[in-house]
Coordinates of C-alpha atoms in Angstrom, one line a residue:
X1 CA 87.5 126.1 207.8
X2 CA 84.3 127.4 207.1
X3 CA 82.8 128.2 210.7
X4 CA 85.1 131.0 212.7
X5 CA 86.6 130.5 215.4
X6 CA 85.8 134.2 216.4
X7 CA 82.4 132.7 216.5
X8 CA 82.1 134.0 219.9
X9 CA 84.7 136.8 220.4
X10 CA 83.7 140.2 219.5
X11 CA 86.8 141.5 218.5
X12 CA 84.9 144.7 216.4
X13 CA 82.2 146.7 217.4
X14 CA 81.1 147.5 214.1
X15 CA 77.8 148.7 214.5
X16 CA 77.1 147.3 217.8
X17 CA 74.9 149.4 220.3
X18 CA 76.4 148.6 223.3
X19 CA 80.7 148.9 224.2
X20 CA 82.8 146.2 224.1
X21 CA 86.1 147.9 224.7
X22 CA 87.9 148.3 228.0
X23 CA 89.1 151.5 226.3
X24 CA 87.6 155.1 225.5
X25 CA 89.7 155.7 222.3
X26 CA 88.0 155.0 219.2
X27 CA 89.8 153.8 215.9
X28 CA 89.4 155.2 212.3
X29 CA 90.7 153.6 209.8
X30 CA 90.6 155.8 206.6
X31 CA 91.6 154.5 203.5
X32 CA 92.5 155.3 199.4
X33 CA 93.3 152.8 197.4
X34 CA 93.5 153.5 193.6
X35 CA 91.9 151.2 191.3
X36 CA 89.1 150.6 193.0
X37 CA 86.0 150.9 191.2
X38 CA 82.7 153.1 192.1
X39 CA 81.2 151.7 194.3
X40 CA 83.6 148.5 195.1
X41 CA 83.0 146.9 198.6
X42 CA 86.0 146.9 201.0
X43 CA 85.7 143.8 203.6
X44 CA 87.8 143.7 206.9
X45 CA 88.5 140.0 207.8
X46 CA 90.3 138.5 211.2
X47 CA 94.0 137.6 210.1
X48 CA 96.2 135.2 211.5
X49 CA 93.5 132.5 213.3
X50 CA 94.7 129.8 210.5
X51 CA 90.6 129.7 209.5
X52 CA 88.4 130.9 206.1
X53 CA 87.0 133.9 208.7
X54 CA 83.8 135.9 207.5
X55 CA 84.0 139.7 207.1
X56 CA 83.1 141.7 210.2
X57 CA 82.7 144.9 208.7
X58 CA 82.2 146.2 205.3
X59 CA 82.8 149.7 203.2
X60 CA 81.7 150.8 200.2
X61 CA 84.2 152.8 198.0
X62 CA 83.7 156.2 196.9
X63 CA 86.6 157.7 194.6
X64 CA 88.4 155.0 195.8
X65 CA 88.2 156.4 199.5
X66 CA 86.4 154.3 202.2
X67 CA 86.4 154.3 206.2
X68 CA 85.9 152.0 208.9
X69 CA 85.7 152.8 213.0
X70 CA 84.8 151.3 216.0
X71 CA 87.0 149.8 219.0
X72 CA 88.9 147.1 219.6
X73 CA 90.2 145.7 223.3
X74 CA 93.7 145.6 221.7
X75 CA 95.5 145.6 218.8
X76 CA 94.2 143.0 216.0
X77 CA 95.6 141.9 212.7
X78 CA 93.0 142.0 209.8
X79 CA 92.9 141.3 206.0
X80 CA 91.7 144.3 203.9
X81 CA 90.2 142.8 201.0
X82 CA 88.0 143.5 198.2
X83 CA 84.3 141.7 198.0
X84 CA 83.9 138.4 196.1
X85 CA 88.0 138.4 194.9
X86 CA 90.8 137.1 196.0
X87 CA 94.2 138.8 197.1
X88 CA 94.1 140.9 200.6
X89 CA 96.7 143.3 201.9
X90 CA 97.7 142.8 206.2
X91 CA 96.9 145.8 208.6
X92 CA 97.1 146.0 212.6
X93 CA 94.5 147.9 213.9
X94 CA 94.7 149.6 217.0
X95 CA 92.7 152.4 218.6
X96 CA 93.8 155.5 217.0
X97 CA 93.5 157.5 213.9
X98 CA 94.9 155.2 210.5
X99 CA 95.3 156.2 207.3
X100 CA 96.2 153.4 205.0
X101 CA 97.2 154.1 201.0
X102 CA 97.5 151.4 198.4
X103 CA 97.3 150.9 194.4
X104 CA 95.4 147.8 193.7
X105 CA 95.1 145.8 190.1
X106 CA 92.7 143.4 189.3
X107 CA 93.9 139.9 187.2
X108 CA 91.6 137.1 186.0
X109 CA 92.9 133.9 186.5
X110 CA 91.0 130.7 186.2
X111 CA 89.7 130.6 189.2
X112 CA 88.4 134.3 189.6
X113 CA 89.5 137.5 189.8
X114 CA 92.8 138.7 191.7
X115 CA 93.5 141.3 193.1
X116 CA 97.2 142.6 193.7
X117 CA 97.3 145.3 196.1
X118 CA 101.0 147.4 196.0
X119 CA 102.8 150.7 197.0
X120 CA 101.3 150.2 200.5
X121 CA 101.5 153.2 202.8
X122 CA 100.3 153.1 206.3
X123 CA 100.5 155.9 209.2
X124 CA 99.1 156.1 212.2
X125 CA 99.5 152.6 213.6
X126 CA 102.4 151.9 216.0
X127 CA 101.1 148.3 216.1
X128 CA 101.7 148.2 212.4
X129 CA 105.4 149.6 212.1
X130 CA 105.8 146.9 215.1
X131 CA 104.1 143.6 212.9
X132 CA 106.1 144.9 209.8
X133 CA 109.1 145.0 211.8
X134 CA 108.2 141.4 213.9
X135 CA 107.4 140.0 210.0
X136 CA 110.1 141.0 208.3
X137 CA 112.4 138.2 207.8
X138 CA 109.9 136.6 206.1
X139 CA 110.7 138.7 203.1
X140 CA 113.7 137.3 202.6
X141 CA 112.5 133.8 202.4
X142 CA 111.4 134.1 199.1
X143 CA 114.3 135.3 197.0
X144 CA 116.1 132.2 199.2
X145 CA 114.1 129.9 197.9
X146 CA 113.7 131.5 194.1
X147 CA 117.7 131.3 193.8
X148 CA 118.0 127.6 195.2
X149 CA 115.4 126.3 192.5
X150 CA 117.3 128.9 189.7
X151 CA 120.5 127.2 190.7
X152 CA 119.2 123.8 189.8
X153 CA 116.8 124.7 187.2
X154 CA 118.1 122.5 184.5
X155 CA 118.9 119.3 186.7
X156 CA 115.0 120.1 188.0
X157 CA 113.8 120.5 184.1
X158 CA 115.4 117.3 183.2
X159 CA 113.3 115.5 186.1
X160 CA 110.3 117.1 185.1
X161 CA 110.4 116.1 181.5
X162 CA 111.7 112.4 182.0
X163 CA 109.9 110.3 179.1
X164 CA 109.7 107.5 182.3
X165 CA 109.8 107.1 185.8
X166 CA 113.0 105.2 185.5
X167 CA 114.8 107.7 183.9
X168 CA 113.6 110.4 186.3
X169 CA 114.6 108.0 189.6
X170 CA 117.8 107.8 187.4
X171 CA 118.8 111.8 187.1
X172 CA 117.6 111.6 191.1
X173 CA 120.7 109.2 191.3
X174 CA 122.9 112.4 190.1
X175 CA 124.7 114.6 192.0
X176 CA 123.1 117.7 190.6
X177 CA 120.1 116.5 191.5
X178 CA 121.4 115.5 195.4
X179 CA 122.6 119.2 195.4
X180 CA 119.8 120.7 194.9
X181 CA 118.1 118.2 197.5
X182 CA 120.8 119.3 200.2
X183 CA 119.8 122.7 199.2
X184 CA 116.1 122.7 199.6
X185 CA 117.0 120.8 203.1
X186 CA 119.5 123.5 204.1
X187 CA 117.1 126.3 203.0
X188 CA 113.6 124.8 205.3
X189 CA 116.1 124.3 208.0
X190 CA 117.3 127.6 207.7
X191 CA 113.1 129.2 207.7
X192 CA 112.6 127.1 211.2
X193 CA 115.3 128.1 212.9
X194 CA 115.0 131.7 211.9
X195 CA 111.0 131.9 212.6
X196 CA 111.8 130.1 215.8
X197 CA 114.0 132.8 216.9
X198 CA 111.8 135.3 215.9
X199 CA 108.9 133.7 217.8
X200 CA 110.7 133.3 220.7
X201 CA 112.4 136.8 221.1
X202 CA 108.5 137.6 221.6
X203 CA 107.5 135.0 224.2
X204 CA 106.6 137.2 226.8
X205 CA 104.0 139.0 225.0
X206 CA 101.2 138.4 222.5
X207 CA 103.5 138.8 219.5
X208 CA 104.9 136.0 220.1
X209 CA 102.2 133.6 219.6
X210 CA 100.7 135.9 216.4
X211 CA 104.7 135.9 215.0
X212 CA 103.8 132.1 215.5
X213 CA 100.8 131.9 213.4
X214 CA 101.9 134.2 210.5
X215 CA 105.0 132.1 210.3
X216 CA 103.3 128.7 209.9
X217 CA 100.3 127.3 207.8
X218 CA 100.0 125.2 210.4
X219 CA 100.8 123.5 213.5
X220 CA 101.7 119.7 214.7
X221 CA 102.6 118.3 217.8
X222 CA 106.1 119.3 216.9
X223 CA 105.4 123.0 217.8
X224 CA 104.3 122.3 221.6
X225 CA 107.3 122.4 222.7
X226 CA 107.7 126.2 221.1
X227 CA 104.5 127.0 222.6
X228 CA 105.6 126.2 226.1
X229 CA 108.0 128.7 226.2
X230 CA 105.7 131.2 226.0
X231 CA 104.6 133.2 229.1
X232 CA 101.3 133.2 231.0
X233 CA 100.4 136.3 229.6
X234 CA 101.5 135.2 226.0
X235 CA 99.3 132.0 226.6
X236 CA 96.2 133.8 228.1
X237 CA 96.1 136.0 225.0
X238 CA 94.0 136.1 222.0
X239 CA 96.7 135.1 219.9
X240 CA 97.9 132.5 222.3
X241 CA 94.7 131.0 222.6
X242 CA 94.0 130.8 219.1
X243 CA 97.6 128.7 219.3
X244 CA 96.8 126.7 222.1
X245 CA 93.2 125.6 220.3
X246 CA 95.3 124.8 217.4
X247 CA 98.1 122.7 219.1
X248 CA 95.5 121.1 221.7
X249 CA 92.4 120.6 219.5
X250 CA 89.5 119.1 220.7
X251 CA 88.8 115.4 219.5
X252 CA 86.2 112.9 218.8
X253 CA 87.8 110.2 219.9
X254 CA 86.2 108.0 222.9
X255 CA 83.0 109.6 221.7
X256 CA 80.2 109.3 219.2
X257 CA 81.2 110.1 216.1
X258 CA 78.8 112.7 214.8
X259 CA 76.1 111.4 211.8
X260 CA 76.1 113.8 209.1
X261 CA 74.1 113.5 205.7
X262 CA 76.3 114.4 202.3
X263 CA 76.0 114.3 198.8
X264 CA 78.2 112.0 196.1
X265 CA 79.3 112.7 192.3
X266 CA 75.4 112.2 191.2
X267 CA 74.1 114.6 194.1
X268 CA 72.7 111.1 195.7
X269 CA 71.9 111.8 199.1
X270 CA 73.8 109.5 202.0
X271 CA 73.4 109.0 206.1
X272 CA 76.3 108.1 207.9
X273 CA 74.0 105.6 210.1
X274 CA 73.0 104.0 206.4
X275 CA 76.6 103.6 205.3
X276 CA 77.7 102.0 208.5
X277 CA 74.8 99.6 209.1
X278 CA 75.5 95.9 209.4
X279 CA 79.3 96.7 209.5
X280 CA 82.1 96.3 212.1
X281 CA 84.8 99.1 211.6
X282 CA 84.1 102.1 209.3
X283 CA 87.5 104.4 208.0
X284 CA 86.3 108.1 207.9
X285 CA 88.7 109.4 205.4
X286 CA 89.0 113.5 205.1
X287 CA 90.8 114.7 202.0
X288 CA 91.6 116.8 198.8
X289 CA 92.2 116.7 195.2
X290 CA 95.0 118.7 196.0
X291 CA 96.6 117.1 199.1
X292 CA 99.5 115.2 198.1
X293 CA 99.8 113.0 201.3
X294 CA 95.7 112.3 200.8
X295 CA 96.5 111.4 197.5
X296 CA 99.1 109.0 198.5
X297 CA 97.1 107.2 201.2
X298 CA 94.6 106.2 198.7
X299 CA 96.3 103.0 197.6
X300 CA 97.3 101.6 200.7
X301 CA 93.4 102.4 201.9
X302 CA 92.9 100.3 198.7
X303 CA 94.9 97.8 200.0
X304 CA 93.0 97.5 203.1
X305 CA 89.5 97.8 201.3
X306 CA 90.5 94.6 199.4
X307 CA 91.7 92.3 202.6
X308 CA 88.2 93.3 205.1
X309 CA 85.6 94.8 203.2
X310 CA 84.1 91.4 202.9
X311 CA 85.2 91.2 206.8
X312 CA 83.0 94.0 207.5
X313 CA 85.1 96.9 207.1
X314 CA 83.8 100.3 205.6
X315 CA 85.4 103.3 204.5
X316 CA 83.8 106.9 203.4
X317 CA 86.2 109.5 202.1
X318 CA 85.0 113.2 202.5
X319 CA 86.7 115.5 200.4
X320 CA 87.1 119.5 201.7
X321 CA 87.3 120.3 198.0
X322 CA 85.8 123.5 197.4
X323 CA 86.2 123.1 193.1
X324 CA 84.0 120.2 192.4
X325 CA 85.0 119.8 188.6
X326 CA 88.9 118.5 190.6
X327 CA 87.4 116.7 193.1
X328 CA 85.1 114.9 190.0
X329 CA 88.4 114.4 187.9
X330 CA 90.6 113.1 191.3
X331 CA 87.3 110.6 191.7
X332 CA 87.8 109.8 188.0
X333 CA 91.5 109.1 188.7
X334 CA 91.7 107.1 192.1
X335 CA 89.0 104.9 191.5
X336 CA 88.0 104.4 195.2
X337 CA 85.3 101.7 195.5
X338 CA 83.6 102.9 198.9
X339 CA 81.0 105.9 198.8
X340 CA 83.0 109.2 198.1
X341 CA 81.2 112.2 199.4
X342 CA 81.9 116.1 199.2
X343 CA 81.9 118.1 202.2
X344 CA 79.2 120.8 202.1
X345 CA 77.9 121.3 205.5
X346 CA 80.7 121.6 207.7
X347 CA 81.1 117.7 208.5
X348 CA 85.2 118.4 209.2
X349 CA 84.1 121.2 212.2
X350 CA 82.2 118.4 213.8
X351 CA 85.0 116.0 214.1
X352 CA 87.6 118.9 214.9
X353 CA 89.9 118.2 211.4
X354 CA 92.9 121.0 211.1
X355 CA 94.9 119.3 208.5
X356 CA 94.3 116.5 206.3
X357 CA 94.5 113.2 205.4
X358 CA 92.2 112.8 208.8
X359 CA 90.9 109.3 208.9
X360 CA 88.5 108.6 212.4
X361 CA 88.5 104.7 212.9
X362 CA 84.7 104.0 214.3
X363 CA 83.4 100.8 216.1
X364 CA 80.2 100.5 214.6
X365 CA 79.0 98.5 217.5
X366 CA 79.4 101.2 220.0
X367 CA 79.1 103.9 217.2
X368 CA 82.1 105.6 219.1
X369 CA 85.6 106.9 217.4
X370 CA 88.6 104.6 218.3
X371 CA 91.4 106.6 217.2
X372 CA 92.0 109.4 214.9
X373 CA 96.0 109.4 214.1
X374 CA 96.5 106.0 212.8
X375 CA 97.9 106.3 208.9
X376 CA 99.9 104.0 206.3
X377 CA 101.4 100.8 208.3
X378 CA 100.0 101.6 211.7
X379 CA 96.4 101.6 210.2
X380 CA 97.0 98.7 208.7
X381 CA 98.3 96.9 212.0
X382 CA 95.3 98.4 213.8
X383 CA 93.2 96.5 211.2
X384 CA 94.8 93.0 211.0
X385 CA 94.3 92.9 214.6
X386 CA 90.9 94.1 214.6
X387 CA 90.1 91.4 211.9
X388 CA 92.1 88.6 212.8

């Protein structure tokens, strides 16, 4: 998400005039990282709020050397990353002196330039040794799930090359292929009970709810529970309000939905108002190119397209897609007969969307949003009784 939710927490004083600490110490964070170029700006970027967040302080490199201070009301976990590339390295910043050593090597990849940052040294941050120690069981979940896939790697290279889809359902008939399924079930059973346990031997504090948010991409309503074992001070803290946000979002429903003017394929300017006149229900359908659930939405939104667009039903889809050439070649593909439009001025941040597929159901008589968690067959009762 494009607009921070630090929007209105200073959490860094960078360059600020007046204090915003409840503290007198000061932090310096002084760091070498070889590899960098002359003259290579250094970013430091809120970790751990499960949004895009913009830099709040920048440093230019000199001999590959660089510095940051200011203050912070408590401990904070940043990304230290280089300008305009992608790859960052985790830090926890508290106020004291920090001197942070790291070899960094740049890779081009399609997309842009990488940077891989290695041989990471950090002293002078017990909040650091602490996160690394909180974190570290997540280390092992890679080799776990590396060995799993090498253990069925030729059952898994059979499915992948199948000549047709019958003769792939038929190898996932076989009992290799059911053992590496009861694998890959064991093994994401086995990451959410161990990051549970991890999450909760913190409740009491603010580790907890930031142990919480490293350890998930994101949250459903499955992770309340989890969350209300935390304590009031682990609830009332940065950390656990960025949780609590997350877990009880704000909606749209039972309220306007928010007009918004976007862009299709030809650059073709659109107004929600325009797309919804003279119909009865509109489907406001959030997705990706690379969402695999969005993707396998689309044909049962087709399905419903078919039945009560003459009815009066419209749909818009709004893809997040930040690489336009895959959201043109996923248009390409899908076909979708309603207006397909590209998200490019924060649209998603005014109807509160975390994950996708989202799809907002809109009375276009009242111009209000009916519901906002209605999907495959419980959209489509939703609909037949709306139409019948």
């Amino acid at each position: 998400m494009k607009r921070s939710i630090l929007g209105v927490i200073v959490v860094l004083c960078v360059l600020m005039t007046t204090a915003c600490a409840q503290t007198d110490a000061n932090y310096t964070l002084s760091g070498e990282i070889s590899g960098l170029k002359e003259g290579t700006k250094v970013e430091l970027v809120p970790a751990a709020t499960h949004n895009e967040e913009e830099p709040v302080a920048s440093a230019i490199a000199t001999n590959g050397k660089f510095e940051f201070s200011g203050k912070l009301e408590e401990p904070r976990l940043f990304y230290l990353k280089v300008a305009d590339h992608y790859g960052s390295l985790s830090i926890m910043l508290e106020n004291s002196k920090i001197s942070l050593k790291a070899k960094a090597v740049f890779e081009e990849s399609n997309n842009g330039i990488f940077v891989d940052f290695s041989d990471v040294q950090v002293s002078g941050s017990k909040a650091n040794d602490f996160y690394m120690e909180k974190l570290a069981f997540k280390s092992k979940f890679g080799a776990l799930h590396e060995k799993y896939y090498k253990d069925h790697d030729a059952i898994l290279a059979a499915v992948r090359n199948a000549k047709s889809k019958a003769i792939a359902d038929s190898l996932r008939n076989t009992d290799d292929y059911k053992a590496f399924a009861q694998a890959e079930k064991d093994f994401f059973t086995s990451v959410e009970k161990t990051s549970n346990e991890a999450i909760l031997a913190n409740k009491d504090s603010w580790w907890g709810p930031l142990v919480m948010l490293e350890s998930m991409s994101y949250f459903t309503d499955e992770q309340i529970p989890l969350y209300e074992q935390f304590s009031e001070a682990a609830k009332n803290s940065y950390y656990g309000q960025l949780v609590k946000k997350e877990l009880y979002p704000e909606r749209v429903v039972n309220k306007q939905a928010p007009e918004f003017t976007l862009a299709d394929r030809e650059g073709k300017t659109f107004n929600s108002s325009e797309l919804i006149e003279g119909k009865k229900y509109i489907l406001i359908d959030f997705w990706a190119s690379w969402c695999g659930p969005c993707r396998r939405e689309i044909p049962n939104l087709k399905h419903m397209y078919e039945l009560y667009a003459s009815k009066g039903l419209q749909i818009i889809s709004i893809s997040r897609d930040e690489d336009r050439a895959a959201w043109l070649k996923a248009l390409d593909k899908e076909k979708m007969a309603w207006p397909n439009l590209l998200n490019e001025k924060g649209v998603d941040d005014l109807y509160f969307v975390k994950t996708i597929p989202a799809i907002f159901l809109v009375d276009a008589s009242t111009g209000k949003v009916m519901d906002d968690k209605l999907r495959g067959e419980a959209l489509d009762q939703k609909l037949e009784e709306l139409f019948q």
